[in-house]
mmCIF file of C-alpha atoms in Angstrom:
data_model
loop_
_atom_site.group_PDB
_atom_site.id
_atom_site.type_symbol
_atom_site.label_atom_id
_atom_site.label_comp_id
_atom_site.label_asym_id
_atom_site.label_seq_id
_atom_site.Cartn_x
_atom_site.Cartn_y
_atom_site.Cartn_z
ATOM 1 C CA GLN A 233 185.292 5.408 158.731
ATOM 2 C CA ARG A 234 182.433 2.839 159.799
ATOM 3 C CA ALA A 235 185.175 -0.049 158.700
ATOM 4 C CA LEU A 236 187.942 1.465 160.365
ATOM 5 C CA ASN A 237 186.357 1.217 163.517
ATOM 6 C CA LYS A 238 185.957 -2.265 163.213
ATOM 7 C CA TYR A 239 189.943 -2.974 163.557
ATOM 8 C CA SER A 240 190.788 -5.070 166.674
ATOM 9 C CA GLU A 241 193.972 -5.222 167.884
ATOM 10 C CA SER A 242 194.725 -8.645 166.745
ATOM 11 C CA ASN A 243 193.871 -7.675 163.132
ATOM 12 C CA LEU A 244 196.514 -4.679 163.505
ATOM 13 C CA LYS A 245 199.072 -6.521 164.785
ATOM 14 C CA HIS A 246 198.508 -9.562 161.955
ATOM 15 C CA LEU A 247 198.555 -6.649 159.122
ATOM 16 C CA SER A 248 201.616 -5.413 160.518
ATOM 17 C CA LEU A 249 203.231 -8.638 160.377
ATOM 18 C CA ILE A 250 202.591 -9.476 156.807
ATOM 19 C CA SER A 251 202.818 -5.858 155.551
ATOM 20 C CA ASN A 252 206.376 -5.678 156.883
ATOM 21 C CA ALA A 253 207.384 -8.781 154.788
ATOM 22 C CA GLU A 254 209.758 -8.530 152.208
ATOM 23 C CA THR A 255 208.295 -9.027 149.077
ATOM 24 C CA SER A 256 209.829 -11.802 146.962
ATOM 25 C CA ASN A 257 210.437 -10.142 143.649
ATOM 26 C CA ASP A 258 208.727 -6.653 143.898
ATOM 27 C CA LYS A 259 209.020 -3.014 145.297
ATOM 28 C CA THR A 260 206.295 -0.454 145.242
ATOM 29 C CA SER A 261 208.814 2.052 144.657
ATOM 30 C CA SER A 262 212.212 3.162 142.524
ATOM 31 C CA ASP A 263 215.095 2.112 144.235
ATOM 32 C CA THR A 264 216.495 5.234 144.265
ATOM 33 C CA PRO A 265 214.437 7.905 145.436
ATOM 34 C CA ALA A 266 213.921 11.487 144.461
ATOM 35 C CA PRO A 267 215.609 14.375 146.317
ATOM 36 C CA ASN A 268 211.956 15.021 147.753
ATOM 37 C CA ASP A 269 211.377 11.503 149.502
ATOM 38 C CA ILE A 270 207.519 11.550 150.010
ATOM 39 C CA SER A 271 205.596 8.845 151.553
ATOM 40 C CA GLY A 272 201.839 8.617 151.124
ATOM 41 C CA ASP A 273 198.607 6.686 151.418
ATOM 42 C CA GLY A 274 195.304 6.719 149.815
ATOM 43 C CA GLN A 275 192.022 4.876 150.629
ATOM 44 C CA GLY A 276 188.591 4.742 149.995
ATOM 45 C CA SER A 277 185.955 2.023 150.095
ATOM 46 C CA SER A 278 184.510 1.120 146.487
ATOM 47 C CA SER A 279 182.255 -0.826 144.752
ATOM 48 C CA ASP A 280 180.543 0.447 141.374
ATOM 49 C CA THR A 281 179.954 3.382 139.168
ATOM 50 C CA ALA A 282 180.417 4.609 135.492
ATOM 51 C CA SER A 283 183.662 4.507 133.644
ATOM 52 C CA ASN A 284 185.170 7.902 133.217
ATOM 53 C CA THR A 285 188.458 9.148 132.713
ATOM 54 C CA GLN A 286 189.514 12.175 135.075
ATOM 55 C CA ALA A 287 192.113 14.961 134.029
ATOM 56 C CA PRO A 288 192.737 18.234 135.199
ATOM 57 C CA ASN A 289 190.539 20.774 134.105
ATOM 58 C CA GLU A 290 191.363 23.485 131.732
ATOM 59 C CA GLY A 291 193.685 26.022 133.300
ATOM 60 C CA SER A 292 194.597 24.142 136.459
ATOM 61 C CA SER A 293 197.857 22.786 137.111
ATOM 62 C CA SER A 294 198.937 19.505 137.984
ATOM 63 C CA ASP A 295 202.135 17.671 139.036
ATOM 64 C CA THR A 296 203.789 14.253 138.602
ATOM 65 C CA ALA A 297 206.575 13.182 141.156
ATOM 66 C CA SER A 298 208.847 10.482 139.745
ATOM 67 C CA ASN A 299 211.037 7.981 141.447
ATOM 68 C CA THR A 300 208.666 8.793 144.598
ATOM 69 C CA GLN A 301 209.317 6.883 147.882
ATOM 70 C CA VAL A 302 205.757 5.750 149.068
ATOM 71 C CA SER A 303 206.032 3.671 152.100
ATOM 72 C CA SER A 304 203.029 4.274 154.371
ATOM 73 C CA GLU A 305 200.378 2.928 156.669
ATOM 74 C CA GLY A 306 196.962 2.230 155.496
ATOM 75 C CA SER A 307 193.716 4.374 156.464
ATOM 76 C CA SER A 308 195.525 7.343 157.499
ATOM 77 C CA SER A 309 195.213 11.103 156.931
ATOM 78 C CA ASP A 310 197.747 12.051 159.623
ATOM 79 C CA PRO A 311 200.861 13.622 158.108
ATOM 80 C CA PRO A 312 203.755 13.345 161.103
ATOM 81 C CA ALA A 313 207.611 13.983 160.345
ATOM 82 C CA PRO A 314 210.494 13.615 162.916
ATOM 83 C CA SER A 315 211.335 16.710 165.098
ATOM 84 C CA GLU A 316 214.717 17.670 165.948
ATOM 85 C CA GLY A 317 216.042 16.924 169.308
ATOM 86 C CA SER A 318 213.767 13.822 169.294
ATOM 87 C CA ASN A 319 214.609 10.520 171.187
ATOM 88 C CA SER A 320 216.544 7.532 169.824
ATOM 89 C CA ASN A 321 213.124 6.339 168.772
ATOM 90 C CA THR A 322 212.798 8.866 166.148
ATOM 91 C CA ALA A 323 214.053 8.855 162.801
ATOM 92 C CA GLY A 324 215.973 12.111 161.370
ATOM 93 C CA SER A 325 214.922 15.536 160.141
ATOM 94 C CA SER A 326 212.590 15.080 157.005
ATOM 95 C CA GLN A 327 213.994 15.873 153.685
ATOM 96 C CA GLY A 328 212.503 18.169 151.208
ATOM 97 C CA SER A 329 209.034 18.128 153.139
ATOM 98 C CA THR A 330 208.714 21.747 153.506
ATOM 99 C CA SER A 331 210.083 24.640 151.670
ATOM 100 C CA ASP A 332 214.043 25.409 151.541
ATOM 101 C CA THR A 333 213.813 28.338 153.685
ATOM 102 C CA PRO A 334 210.992 27.254 155.801
ATOM 103 C CA ALA A 335 208.862 29.855 158.556
ATOM 104 C CA PRO A 336 209.546 28.795 162.083
ATOM 105 C CA ILE A 337 207.309 26.510 163.131
ATOM 106 C CA ASP A 338 203.846 27.591 164.983
ATOM 107 C CA ASN A 339 202.789 25.390 167.676
ATOM 108 C CA THR A 340 200.013 27.349 168.744
ATOM 109 C CA SER A 341 197.131 26.319 166.807
ATOM 110 C CA GLY A 342 194.723 26.978 169.637
ATOM 111 C CA LYS A 343 194.124 23.523 170.363
ATOM 112 C CA ASP A 344 195.919 20.733 172.284
ATOM 113 C CA SER A 345 199.365 20.361 170.198
ATOM 114 C CA ASN A 346 200.273 17.118 171.816
ATOM 115 C CA THR A 347 199.088 14.005 169.807
ATOM 116 C CA THR A 348 199.519 10.209 169.504
ATOM 117 C CA ILE A 349 198.606 8.893 166.393
ATOM 118 C CA GLU A 350 198.014 5.016 165.967
ATOM 119 C CA TYR A 351 198.977 2.936 162.565
ATOM 120 C CA ASP A 352 198.766 -0.478 161.642
ATOM 121 C CA SER A 353 202.396 -0.567 162.225
ATOM 122 C CA GLY A 354 202.804 1.110 165.671
ATOM 123 C CA SER A 355 202.456 4.744 166.889
ATOM 124 C CA SER A 356 203.908 8.041 166.991
ATOM 125 C CA SER A 357 203.513 10.987 169.500
ATOM 126 C CA GLY A 358 204.766 14.298 169.603
ATOM 127 C CA VAL A 359 203.553 17.709 168.948
ATOM 128 C CA THR A 360 201.820 19.535 166.235
ATOM 129 C CA GLY A 361 203.018 22.444 164.040
ATOM 130 C CA ILE A 362 201.980 24.827 161.255
ATOM 131 C CA ASP A 363 204.103 25.597 158.235
ATOM 132 C CA ASP A 364 204.323 26.290 154.446
ATOM 133 C CA ILE A 365 204.780 22.622 153.059
ATOM 134 C CA GLN A 366 205.977 22.032 149.544
ATOM 135 C CA ILE A 367 205.626 18.852 147.675
ATOM 136 C CA GLY A 368 206.724 18.903 144.026
ATOM 137 C CA LYS A 369 205.895 22.730 142.500
ATOM 138 C CA PHE A 370 202.973 23.120 145.112
ATOM 139 C CA THR A 371 202.803 24.667 148.470
ATOM 140 C CA ALA A 372 200.437 24.304 150.996
ATOM 141 C CA ASN A 373 200.366 27.202 153.221
ATOM 142 C CA LYS A 374 199.869 27.001 156.828
ATOM 143 C CA GLN A 375 199.679 23.397 157.004
ATOM 144 C CA THR A 376 198.811 21.493 160.079
ATOM 145 C CA PHE A 377 201.105 18.561 160.553
ATOM 146 C CA GLY A 378 202.455 16.388 163.300
ATOM 147 C CA LEU A 379 205.899 16.686 164.900
ATOM 148 C CA ALA A 380 206.932 13.074 166.104
ATOM 149 C CA ASN A 381 208.934 12.777 169.487
ATOM 150 C CA ILE A 382 208.568 9.294 169.644
ATOM 151 C CA THR A 383 207.878 6.530 167.279
ATOM 152 C CA ALA A 384 207.789 3.221 167.135
ATOM 153 C CA ASP A 385 211.030 1.062 166.061
ATOM 154 C CA VAL A 386 209.417 0.048 162.469
ATOM 155 C CA PHE A 387 209.402 3.747 161.491
ATOM 156 C CA VAL A 388 212.838 4.461 162.664
ATOM 157 C CA GLN A 389 213.992 1.578 160.287
ATOM 158 C CA ALA A 390 211.938 2.646 157.404
ATOM 159 C CA GLU A 391 213.745 4.519 154.431
ATOM 160 C CA ALA A 392 211.063 7.245 154.414
ATOM 161 C CA ASP A 393 211.356 10.387 156.761
ATOM 162 C CA GLY A 394 207.543 10.381 157.339
ATOM 163 C CA ILE A 395 204.259 9.525 156.594
ATOM 164 C CA LEU A 396 202.035 11.339 154.272
ATOM 165 C CA GLY A 397 198.269 10.543 155.028
ATOM 166 C CA LEU A 398 195.927 11.201 151.864
ATOM 167 C CA GLY A 399 192.677 10.218 153.720
ATOM 168 C CA PHE A 400 189.542 12.546 154.365
ATOM 169 C CA ASP A 401 189.837 15.086 156.736
ATOM 170 C CA ALA A 402 187.354 13.477 159.062
ATOM 171 C CA GLN A 403 189.855 10.777 159.463
ATOM 172 C CA ASN A 404 192.897 12.955 160.556
ATOM 173 C CA SER A 405 193.562 12.605 164.242
ATOM 174 C CA ILE A 406 195.680 15.820 164.266
ATOM 175 C CA ASP A 407 194.096 18.872 166.010
ATOM 176 C CA TYR A 408 190.654 16.941 165.839
ATOM 177 C CA GLY A 409 190.158 16.775 162.077
ATOM 178 C CA ALA A 410 192.655 19.567 160.934
ATOM 179 C CA PRO A 411 192.738 19.874 156.878
ATOM 180 C CA THR A 412 194.910 17.028 155.417
ATOM 181 C CA LEU A 413 197.751 18.167 152.805
ATOM 182 C CA ILE A 414 195.858 16.873 149.946
ATOM 183 C CA SER A 415 192.920 18.830 151.035
ATOM 184 C CA THR A 416 194.741 22.168 152.181
ATOM 185 C CA LEU A 417 196.158 21.860 148.198
ATOM 186 C CA ILE A 418 192.429 21.724 146.966
ATOM 187 C CA LYS A 419 191.133 24.159 149.362
ATOM 188 C CA GLN A 420 193.957 26.866 148.221
ATOM 189 C CA ASN A 421 193.085 25.954 144.724
ATOM 190 C CA LYS A 422 196.661 24.829 143.952
ATOM 191 C CA ILE A 423 195.256 21.546 142.392
ATOM 192 C CA ASP A 424 192.496 19.602 141.201
ATOM 193 C CA PRO A 425 190.511 17.468 143.590
ATOM 194 C CA ILE A 426 192.241 14.255 142.232
ATOM 195 C CA PHE A 427 195.338 12.568 143.117
ATOM 196 C CA SER A 428 196.874 9.227 141.474
ATOM 197 C CA PHE A 429 199.789 6.497 141.365
ATOM 198 C CA HIS A 430 201.517 4.279 139.373
ATOM 199 C CA PHE A 431 203.589 1.752 141.178
ATOM 200 C CA SER A 432 206.768 0.161 139.526
ATOM 201 C CA HIS A 433 208.094 -3.325 139.863
ATOM 202 C CA PHE A 434 211.477 -3.999 140.918
ATOM 203 C CA THR A 435 212.172 -6.329 138.408
ATOM 204 C CA ASN A 436 211.301 -3.901 135.586
ATOM 205 C CA PHE A 437 214.088 -1.178 135.620
ATOM 206 C CA ASP A 438 212.775 0.602 132.997
ATOM 207 C CA ASP A 439 209.495 1.502 134.657
ATOM 208 C CA GLN A 440 209.289 4.590 136.695
ATOM 209 C CA ALA A 441 206.945 5.223 139.768
ATOM 210 C CA THR A 442 204.829 8.292 139.729
ATOM 211 C CA PHE A 443 202.631 10.237 142.311
ATOM 212 C CA THR A 444 200.561 12.882 140.509
ATOM 213 C CA LEU A 445 198.942 15.786 142.102
ATOM 214 C CA GLY A 446 195.936 17.175 140.383
ATOM 215 C CA GLY A 447 195.420 14.648 137.579
ATOM 216 C CA VAL A 448 196.355 11.452 136.050
ATOM 217 C CA ASP A 449 199.681 10.201 134.143
ATOM 218 C CA GLU A 450 197.843 9.498 130.709
ATOM 219 C CA SER A 451 201.501 7.928 129.634
ATOM 220 C CA LYS A 452 201.131 5.275 132.757
ATOM 221 C CA PHE A 453 197.951 3.500 131.617
ATOM 222 C CA THR A 454 195.802 2.282 128.607
ATOM 223 C CA GLY A 455 192.117 2.847 128.211
ATOM 224 C CA LYS A 456 189.668 4.693 130.052
ATOM 225 C CA ILE A 457 189.863 5.164 134.101
ATOM 226 C CA ASN A 458 187.156 2.751 135.637
ATOM 227 C CA TYR A 459 185.820 4.750 138.634
ATOM 228 C CA THR A 460 183.712 3.562 141.590
ATOM 229 C CA PRO A 461 182.029 5.226 144.489
ATOM 230 C CA VAL A 462 183.895 5.550 147.817
ATOM 231 C CA ILE A 463 180.732 4.196 149.574
ATOM 232 C CA HIS A 464 178.040 1.700 148.206
ATOM 233 C CA PRO A 465 175.452 0.098 150.308
ATOM 234 C CA LYS A 466 175.149 -2.841 147.989
ATOM 235 C CA SER A 467 178.850 -4.299 147.975
ATOM 236 C CA LYS A 468 181.431 -5.260 150.485
ATOM 237 C CA ASP A 469 183.345 -2.737 152.478
ATOM 238 C CA ALA A 470 186.665 -2.631 151.272
ATOM 239 C CA ILE A 471 189.540 -0.068 151.663
ATOM 240 C CA ILE A 472 191.696 0.836 148.647
ATOM 241 C CA ASP A 473 195.169 1.336 150.569
ATOM 242 C CA THR A 474 198.161 2.280 148.946
ATOM 243 C CA GLY A 475 200.066 1.752 152.330
ATOM 244 C CA THR A 476 199.424 -1.794 152.967
ATOM 245 C CA THR A 477 201.733 -4.495 150.999
ATOM 246 C CA SER A 478 199.158 -7.381 151.304
ATOM 247 C CA MET A 479 195.303 -7.801 150.537
ATOM 248 C CA LEU A 480 193.479 -8.403 153.870
ATOM 249 C CA VAL A 481 190.316 -10.204 153.472
ATOM 250 C CA PRO A 482 187.554 -11.843 155.631
ATOM 251 C CA GLU A 483 188.490 -15.625 156.888
ATOM 252 C CA ASN A 484 185.658 -17.145 155.012
ATOM 253 C CA ASP A 485 186.518 -14.798 151.397
ATOM 254 C CA ALA A 486 190.171 -15.927 152.039
ATOM 255 C CA VAL A 487 189.485 -20.020 152.106
ATOM 256 C CA ALA A 488 186.907 -19.581 148.878
ATOM 257 C CA ILE A 489 189.815 -17.698 147.169
ATOM 258 C CA HIS A 490 192.692 -19.953 147.992
ATOM 259 C CA LYS A 491 190.380 -23.454 147.313
ATOM 260 C CA ASN A 492 190.549 -22.127 143.536
ATOM 261 C CA ILE A 493 194.656 -22.228 144.023
ATOM 262 C CA PRO A 494 195.839 -25.812 143.676
ATOM 263 C CA LYS A 495 198.356 -26.892 146.525
ATOM 264 C CA SER A 496 197.305 -23.776 148.632
ATOM 265 C CA LYS A 497 197.595 -24.502 152.361
ATOM 266 C CA PHE A 498 196.965 -22.678 155.420
ATOM 267 C CA GLU A 499 200.015 -21.922 158.074
ATOM 268 C CA LYS A 500 200.705 -20.698 161.139
ATOM 269 C CA VAL A 501 203.582 -17.984 160.739
ATOM 270 C CA ILE A 502 205.145 -16.959 164.351
ATOM 271 C CA GLY A 503 201.501 -17.181 165.597
ATOM 272 C CA VAL A 504 199.758 -15.649 162.089
ATOM 273 C CA GLY A 505 197.531 -17.407 159.881
ATOM 274 C CA VAL A 506 198.603 -17.126 156.437
ATOM 275 C CA TYR A 507 198.050 -19.418 153.116
ATOM 276 C CA THR A 508 200.960 -20.859 151.409
ATOM 277 C CA ILE A 509 200.728 -21.248 147.438
ATOM 278 C CA PRO A 510 203.663 -22.775 145.172
ATOM 279 C CA CYS A 511 206.001 -19.948 143.896
ATOM 280 C CA ASN A 512 205.146 -21.020 140.160
ATOM 281 C CA THR A 513 201.060 -21.114 140.549
ATOM 282 C CA THR A 514 199.483 -20.115 137.325
ATOM 283 C CA ALA A 515 196.263 -19.271 139.152
ATOM 284 C CA VAL A 516 194.396 -16.278 138.334
ATOM 285 C CA VAL A 517 192.883 -14.093 140.814
ATOM 286 C CA SER A 518 191.109 -10.992 139.851
ATOM 287 C CA LEU A 519 188.622 -8.030 141.517
ATOM 288 C CA LYS A 520 185.910 -7.022 139.499
ATOM 289 C CA PHE A 521 185.057 -3.212 139.728
ATOM 290 C CA ARG A 522 182.053 -1.692 137.576
ATOM 291 C CA GLY A 523 181.970 -4.863 135.740
ATOM 292 C CA VAL A 524 185.615 -4.849 135.005
ATOM 293 C CA ASP A 525 188.046 -7.768 136.008
ATOM 294 C CA TYR A 526 191.574 -6.722 136.851
ATOM 295 C CA ASN A 527 193.620 -9.995 137.349
ATOM 296 C CA ILE A 528 196.472 -9.846 139.929
ATOM 297 C CA SER A 529 199.723 -11.147 138.275
ATOM 298 C CA ASN A 530 201.351 -14.227 139.722
ATOM 299 C CA SER A 531 204.449 -12.408 141.030
ATOM 300 C CA ASP A 532 202.403 -9.754 142.609
ATOM 301 C CA LEU A 533 200.406 -12.334 144.268
ATOM 302 C CA LEU A 534 203.289 -13.928 146.106
ATOM 303 C CA ALA A 535 204.170 -11.968 148.989
ATOM 304 C CA SER A 536 207.474 -13.871 150.083
ATOM 305 C CA PRO A 537 209.305 -16.950 149.866
ATOM 306 C CA PHE A 538 208.207 -19.730 152.437
ATOM 307 C CA THR A 539 210.367 -22.499 151.245
ATOM 308 C CA ASP A 540 211.995 -23.685 147.980
ATOM 309 C CA THR A 541 209.091 -23.948 146.019
ATOM 310 C CA LEU A 542 206.152 -22.449 148.323
ATOM 311 C CA CYS A 543 205.728 -19.092 148.948
ATOM 312 C CA ILE A 544 203.227 -16.716 151.262
ATOM 313 C CA SER A 545 200.231 -15.461 149.398
ATOM 314 C CA GLY A 546 199.586 -11.934 149.478
ATOM 315 C CA ILE A 547 196.167 -12.504 150.205
ATOM 316 C CA VAL A 548 195.740 -12.687 154.008
ATOM 317 C CA PRO A 549 192.945 -13.849 156.213
ATOM 318 C CA GLY A 550 191.744 -11.405 158.850
ATOM 319 C CA GLN A 551 189.190 -11.230 161.619
ATOM 320 C CA SER A 552 186.678 -8.299 160.293
ATOM 321 C CA ASP A 553 184.038 -8.559 157.678
ATOM 322 C CA PHE A 554 185.467 -5.777 155.457
ATOM 323 C CA TRP A 555 188.582 -5.765 152.838
ATOM 324 C CA ILE A 556 191.887 -3.859 152.895
ATOM 325 C CA VAL A 557 192.988 -4.016 149.023
ATOM 326 C CA GLY A 558 196.866 -3.111 149.184
ATOM 327 C CA GLN A 559 199.669 -3.622 146.920
ATOM 328 C CA THR A 560 198.928 -6.972 146.137
ATOM 329 C CA PHE A 561 196.547 -5.424 143.651
ATOM 330 C CA ILE A 562 197.322 -2.353 143.341
ATOM 331 C CA LYS A 563 200.715 -2.644 141.854
ATOM 332 C CA GLY A 564 199.260 -4.178 138.846
ATOM 333 C CA VAL A 565 196.775 -1.244 138.122
ATOM 334 C CA TYR A 566 196.607 2.442 137.778
ATOM 335 C CA SER A 567 194.937 4.185 140.631
ATOM 336 C CA ALA A 568 193.050 7.412 140.668
ATOM 337 C CA PHE A 569 191.554 8.840 143.798
ATOM 338 C CA ASP A 570 188.863 11.873 142.820
ATOM 339 C CA VAL A 571 188.288 13.327 145.861
ATOM 340 C CA GLY A 572 185.916 15.989 144.774
ATOM 341 C CA ASN A 573 183.414 12.953 143.582
ATOM 342 C CA LYS A 574 184.537 10.648 146.335
ATOM 343 C CA LYS A 575 185.291 8.109 143.821
ATOM 344 C CA VAL A 576 188.452 5.540 143.273
ATOM 345 C CA GLY A 577 189.065 4.477 139.551
ATOM 346 C CA PHE A 578 191.221 2.018 138.454
ATOM 347 C CA ALA A 579 193.048 1.284 134.696
ATOM 348 C CA LEU A 580 195.145 -1.282 133.284
ATOM 349 C CA SER A 581 199.013 -0.278 133.772
ATOM 350 C CA LYS A 582 201.184 -0.148 130.874
#
């Protein structure tokens, strides 16, 4: 939360521009979403901890949603969905976000029901409601969520019908820290306190992206999951964010990284500073967690084409002193978010 509060308006615009760029040869979800489209994001600052493999407790339940649409804004706990009768800047009604026969929406939560949520790519405003929300085979009873009457254009153009925030309750701006969907499922003993992701690559048609609630999908990774505490006083602040396309790092770190990529060059693109690198670069960039190096593949390192031979780097300089570790890194690993122990874990994806 301390790191999030350091966002400046210029950083948000900066991140939004790069995050909305079309990736040159990868997507973070399957082309054909399942009937229940889900958008989500999870984050946590990270550094070091012991290796571990987290699985559901005996007798508990987990569920994996395949072909899941995961398009989201980073650093979010707020789950807004479009409401009926909204204006032209709002997407249509959500698909599969509530039970088949939902109870009437209750807007009388006892708190101010009008809310505005600021995301990296824009804002949404509307009212809050309470309903039973089904995701996979689980139902969160009496879940508070946002009904957007007005949204930024970027959300209207998105394929997903809403955003599923997966952060901590304290970060939820809806009704002053109302429980998130994940928190509700955990408190109602519907799932174990963990969720995890495997993101597919567009070029691998046989690979299927998964979002697993209450456990991990062991068919999607090799070895053990290497966990790191969410907050560690001796490391750089970082947000592990499934909802951000690129990796946004402090300017000095961006300079140091790109010095080791031959023929990289700093450029201004629509007023935003980025680095260009050869599209055929063989340079290896890796992040180390708990003593384990995780290499970023060359294809994941490329954000979008710049010229016939140059591409925009997926590692973007920012003006803050913390890292936002997005899809540039996360696409290459299996990521697990242990809510109960406040840890983030990675393993090598299959």
